[in-house]
């Protein structure tokens, strides 16, 4: 019990080995086990990065605040804003009864096709780390724990459960682990989530070097490490490595029986078990669980101030990529406005998978524009972009309600009823209170009304057994037979099952969906969609609408089916006919602005066609109103690109190493992720990292550097610049500092982002921006004379003395460093040389 104090030491001393094993094992999907004999409570956790969902699954559950997705927060370049949003999500955790928020996601945008890019902040480790630390401070200021995830090198969804990420130690230290180091050292994270994948041959959840040597010993982490759901692969090695909690319950590898077996076999010892038990006791103490915090009935906030914060955050993360002066829109010169595009009528506010929540509200861009513009609004869909048939929802269906039964056969008493917004039913355990999660069925009814007469396809994906009826006709009966496998329901669902029916325009009919969980596995339920079969020239209709209007707003993008946990994207191009739509609308109406509603980088070969391009991303529940705020100039577009957009997908740094083969992915580009690669290869991107325009104008003057000039310095080097708003309107600018190093013992990138500050100024105001650079801003990591993981030293000739450092660590080299003050990775405003003298200095790793 040495080193443990107070209540924790007392409880640890009183616990049996079996009780210790109980404490480090989950009980349900979102809860841990209690030890009633000692009054040790259970703990409740909740997803996720853009909202505290509560006990639901992937867009279901209790309504909650939906903040902008990670890539929009990354575009804000504003850690103070993320701290505010973290506080908001902590408050939502409070009313949802959760002690732990499973966030933030701080993996990197290694490849444009990454399915979870929307959930992560950036391609850059420093930008990601600084923002993550701000978010974590906000969440934990309310005594709610975070679990920064996914540790580590889980940067794509391809074979994510088994893939072996082969990464050299230097690249891990300088790039992929760096955001987590910020999370621990600057954010003070109480929790870390281990990833599914292997790192150099060893699964993350049992990686002793990652969880022990680096995380705890070198970084000083004193929190708990939770597995990603179903990610544990062993008992003894995981306990010995320091995996504090297996989730979900009731445990496949942890629990009393398994852990006792591992102890007896010598796979771990009781001291290892004690360490992770202490981790769990600490988080229970930190989050107030011992005092009764957590659990209970879920509630809602939906406060006006929260809506205002989310709306402001959406605008702060909106990037004005191009603008010839057309924006902000001048309503006095517009009598008619065309609003066009597949994402105009139904805003895409978040990606798919575990980040999805049930938002308090979702106002579409079309609705927001119609409410704010006192002009004639003309709408056209433009084209379809659906990867698979989307679930039927408003305005096609109304009064969608499901009655649940305990049993497979839709008979007996109705044990629960629940209203739904769309025919997308996904359940992990019990669908709602009173329903047996192991054996249930439901009958959902709604009224279906279509706009156009003609033939329609009903499309069904299921994990279980489903029957779909329209009126008195059974359109699909999928209660018997093999329907193949698709990739929905995290790969557990069927392929799409199709039935056809003729429908009359504006004529309500009854829609009935009968579902049984019989035969389903893990994530149960069904999704029912509808698709018109009639031929329509949607692009042509959009062109006609655009040609007859004074101006056009084209809103293109993706949705939570294209960008989701569980799979990577299929293509770099915008789906469907969207590029054709953009070009033809711009030809028909020169006064066109294009709004990009996507989660990650997409091809932008059309970028020069519109008069302005805005990237709003998956901007959360206030997307529609925030977009109008920016379009009309009520607020400044505050975003800067968090990720480089290449001209061609083949220009991407990881192109030759993605997605992997033979269950292995090599991080062959090494340190050269994102803008570092484009700089080193002299490749001009479509949109550079850090780029973004403002409606205001700024002058930067008097760039200067002060501070120590020795390699052994301890105080910060300070970069200062005077920023003046030279326009007649308020706005924001982002001062970025990149460091170009001298020649070092090891090869280094041409330049790297090492600091930044966002400054907001009114008309005529001036501020002195200060950006401190500590020793790590000038350092590189050398693993020294050691071999790491399963990557051997393949040098054909033994290294001579002095060719590398004998000790691993961070090293600062003597020489002249160029400090580049810039608006983006390619827009350099000024540079100042700063010379460090003295012997090369090693910083402890």
PDB file of C-alpha atoms in Angstrom, residues 30 32 43-51 86 89 93 98-107 116 119 121 132-133 135-140 143-152 154 179-180 183-184 187-195 215 221 223-229 243-247 279-280 283 286-287 354:
ATOM      1  CA  UNK A  30     -21.781   2.171 -20.052  1.00  0.00           C
ATOM      2  CA  UNK A  32     -18.558  -0.397 -14.224  1.00  0.00           C
ATOM      3  CA  UNK A  43     -19.199   4.495 -12.466  1.00  0.00           C
ATOM      4  CA  UNK A  44     -21.093   5.627 -15.573  1.00  0.00           C
ATOM      5  CA  UNK A  45     -19.425   6.641 -18.844  1.00  0.00           C
ATOM      6  CA  UNK A  46     -20.841   8.199 -21.991  1.00  0.00           C
ATOM      7  CA  UNK A  47     -19.827   8.897 -25.564  1.00  0.00           C
ATOM      8  CA  UNK A  48     -18.563  11.150 -26.957  1.00  0.00           C
ATOM      9  CA  UNK A  49     -16.554  13.863 -28.651  1.00  0.00           C
ATOM     10  CA  UNK A  50     -19.366  16.108 -29.935  1.00  0.00           C
ATOM     11  CA  UNK A  51     -22.010  15.457 -27.302  1.00  0.00           C
ATOM     12  CA  UNK A  86     -15.647  21.083 -22.664  1.00  0.00           C
ATOM     13  CA  UNK A  89     -20.295  18.794 -22.298  1.00  0.00           C
ATOM     14  CA  UNK A  93     -22.607  14.590 -18.474  1.00  0.00           C
ATOM     15  CA  UNK A  98     -22.132  10.206 -16.343  1.00  0.00           C
ATOM     16  CA  UNK A  99     -18.839  10.435 -14.460  1.00  0.00           C
ATOM     17  CA  UNK A 100     -16.680  10.037 -17.569  1.00  0.00           C
ATOM     18  CA  UNK A 101     -16.874  11.532 -21.074  1.00  0.00           C
ATOM     19  CA  UNK A 102     -15.299   9.262 -23.714  1.00  0.00           C
ATOM     20  CA  UNK A 103     -13.491  12.097 -25.465  1.00  0.00           C
ATOM     21  CA  UNK A 104     -11.592  13.852 -26.984  1.00  0.00           C
ATOM     22  CA  UNK A 105     -10.539  11.957 -30.119  1.00  0.00           C
ATOM     23  CA  UNK A 106      -7.003  13.161 -30.837  1.00  0.00           C
ATOM     24  CA  UNK A 107      -5.691  10.863 -33.526  1.00  0.00           C
ATOM     25  CA  UNK A 116     -13.069   9.257 -38.485  1.00  0.00           C
ATOM     26  CA  UNK A 119     -13.966  13.294 -35.192  1.00  0.00           C
ATOM     27  CA  UNK A 121      -8.943  17.851 -34.846  1.00  0.00           C
ATOM     28  CA  UNK A 132      -7.087  18.832 -26.728  1.00  0.00           C
ATOM     29  CA  UNK A 133      -5.550  20.248 -23.557  1.00  0.00           C
ATOM     30  CA  UNK A 135     -11.000  20.779 -24.096  1.00  0.00           C
ATOM     31  CA  UNK A 136      -9.806  18.499 -21.287  1.00  0.00           C
ATOM     32  CA  UNK A 137      -9.389  21.379 -18.854  1.00  0.00           C
ATOM     33  CA  UNK A 138     -12.961  22.443 -19.590  1.00  0.00           C
ATOM     34  CA  UNK A 139     -14.461  19.001 -19.030  1.00  0.00           C
ATOM     35  CA  UNK A 140     -12.510  18.222 -15.879  1.00  0.00           C
ATOM     36  CA  UNK A 143     -15.168  17.000 -11.996  1.00  0.00           C
ATOM     37  CA  UNK A 144     -15.985  14.887 -15.039  1.00  0.00           C
ATOM     38  CA  UNK A 145     -13.141  12.698 -16.309  1.00  0.00           C
ATOM     39  CA  UNK A 146     -12.052  12.460 -19.941  1.00  0.00           C
ATOM     40  CA  UNK A 147     -10.534   9.542 -21.825  1.00  0.00           C
ATOM     41  CA  UNK A 148      -8.299  11.005 -24.542  1.00  0.00           C
ATOM     42  CA  UNK A 149      -8.412   8.493 -27.383  1.00  0.00           C
ATOM     43  CA  UNK A 150      -7.312   6.322 -29.129  1.00  0.00           C
ATOM     44  CA  UNK A 151      -3.802   5.647 -27.825  1.00  0.00           C
ATOM     45  CA  UNK A 152      -2.142   5.298 -30.354  1.00  0.00           C
ATOM     46  CA  UNK A 154      -5.337   4.416 -34.749  1.00  0.00           C
ATOM     47  CA  UNK A 179      -1.177  15.095 -28.771  1.00  0.00           C
ATOM     48  CA  UNK A 180      -1.528  12.577 -25.932  1.00  0.00           C
ATOM     49  CA  UNK A 183      -3.375  15.857 -23.016  1.00  0.00           C
ATOM     50  CA  UNK A 184      -1.511  14.462 -20.019  1.00  0.00           C
ATOM     51  CA  UNK A 187      -4.530  19.108 -19.957  1.00  0.00           C
ATOM     52  CA  UNK A 188      -4.050  16.938 -16.858  1.00  0.00           C
ATOM     53  CA  UNK A 189      -6.169  14.147 -18.351  1.00  0.00           C
ATOM     54  CA  UNK A 190      -7.616  11.733 -15.796  1.00  0.00           C
ATOM     55  CA  UNK A 191      -8.233   9.051 -18.414  1.00  0.00           C
ATOM     56  CA  UNK A 192      -6.782   7.586 -21.619  1.00  0.00           C
ATOM     57  CA  UNK A 193      -8.478   5.104 -23.950  1.00  0.00           C
ATOM     58  CA  UNK A 194      -6.292   2.476 -25.580  1.00  0.00           C
ATOM     59  CA  UNK A 195      -6.879   1.705 -29.246  1.00  0.00           C
ATOM     60  CA  UNK A 215       2.521   7.154 -20.319  1.00  0.00           C
ATOM     61  CA  UNK A 221       0.169  10.111 -15.964  1.00  0.00           C
ATOM     62  CA  UNK A 223      -5.169   8.395 -14.191  1.00  0.00           C
ATOM     63  CA  UNK A 224      -6.915   5.305 -15.535  1.00  0.00           C
ATOM     64  CA  UNK A 225      -6.604   3.581 -18.919  1.00  0.00           C
ATOM     65  CA  UNK A 226      -9.811   2.143 -20.346  1.00  0.00           C
ATOM     66  CA  UNK A 227      -9.952  -0.184 -23.322  1.00  0.00           C
ATOM     67  CA  UNK A 228     -11.875   0.711 -26.408  1.00  0.00           C
ATOM     68  CA  UNK A 229     -15.027  -1.389 -26.441  1.00  0.00           C
ATOM     69  CA  UNK A 243      -4.871  -1.404 -18.562  1.00  0.00           C
ATOM     70  CA  UNK A 244      -7.105  -0.214 -15.728  1.00  0.00           C
ATOM     71  CA  UNK A 245     -10.559  -1.124 -17.033  1.00  0.00           C
ATOM     72  CA  UNK A 246     -11.997  -3.520 -19.582  1.00  0.00           C
ATOM     73  CA  UNK A 247     -15.162  -2.306 -21.292  1.00  0.00           C
ATOM     74  CA  UNK A 279      -6.430   3.962 -10.900  1.00  0.00           C
ATOM     75  CA  UNK A 280     -10.128   3.139 -10.603  1.00  0.00           C
ATOM     76  CA  UNK A 283     -11.262   8.310 -10.813  1.00  0.00           C
ATOM     77  CA  UNK A 286     -12.049  12.633  -8.563  1.00  0.00           C
ATOM     78  CA  UNK A 287     -15.497  12.520 -10.150  1.00  0.00           C
ATOM     79  CA  UNK A 354     -19.992   6.351 -31.577  1.00  0.00           C
TER      80      UNK A 354
END
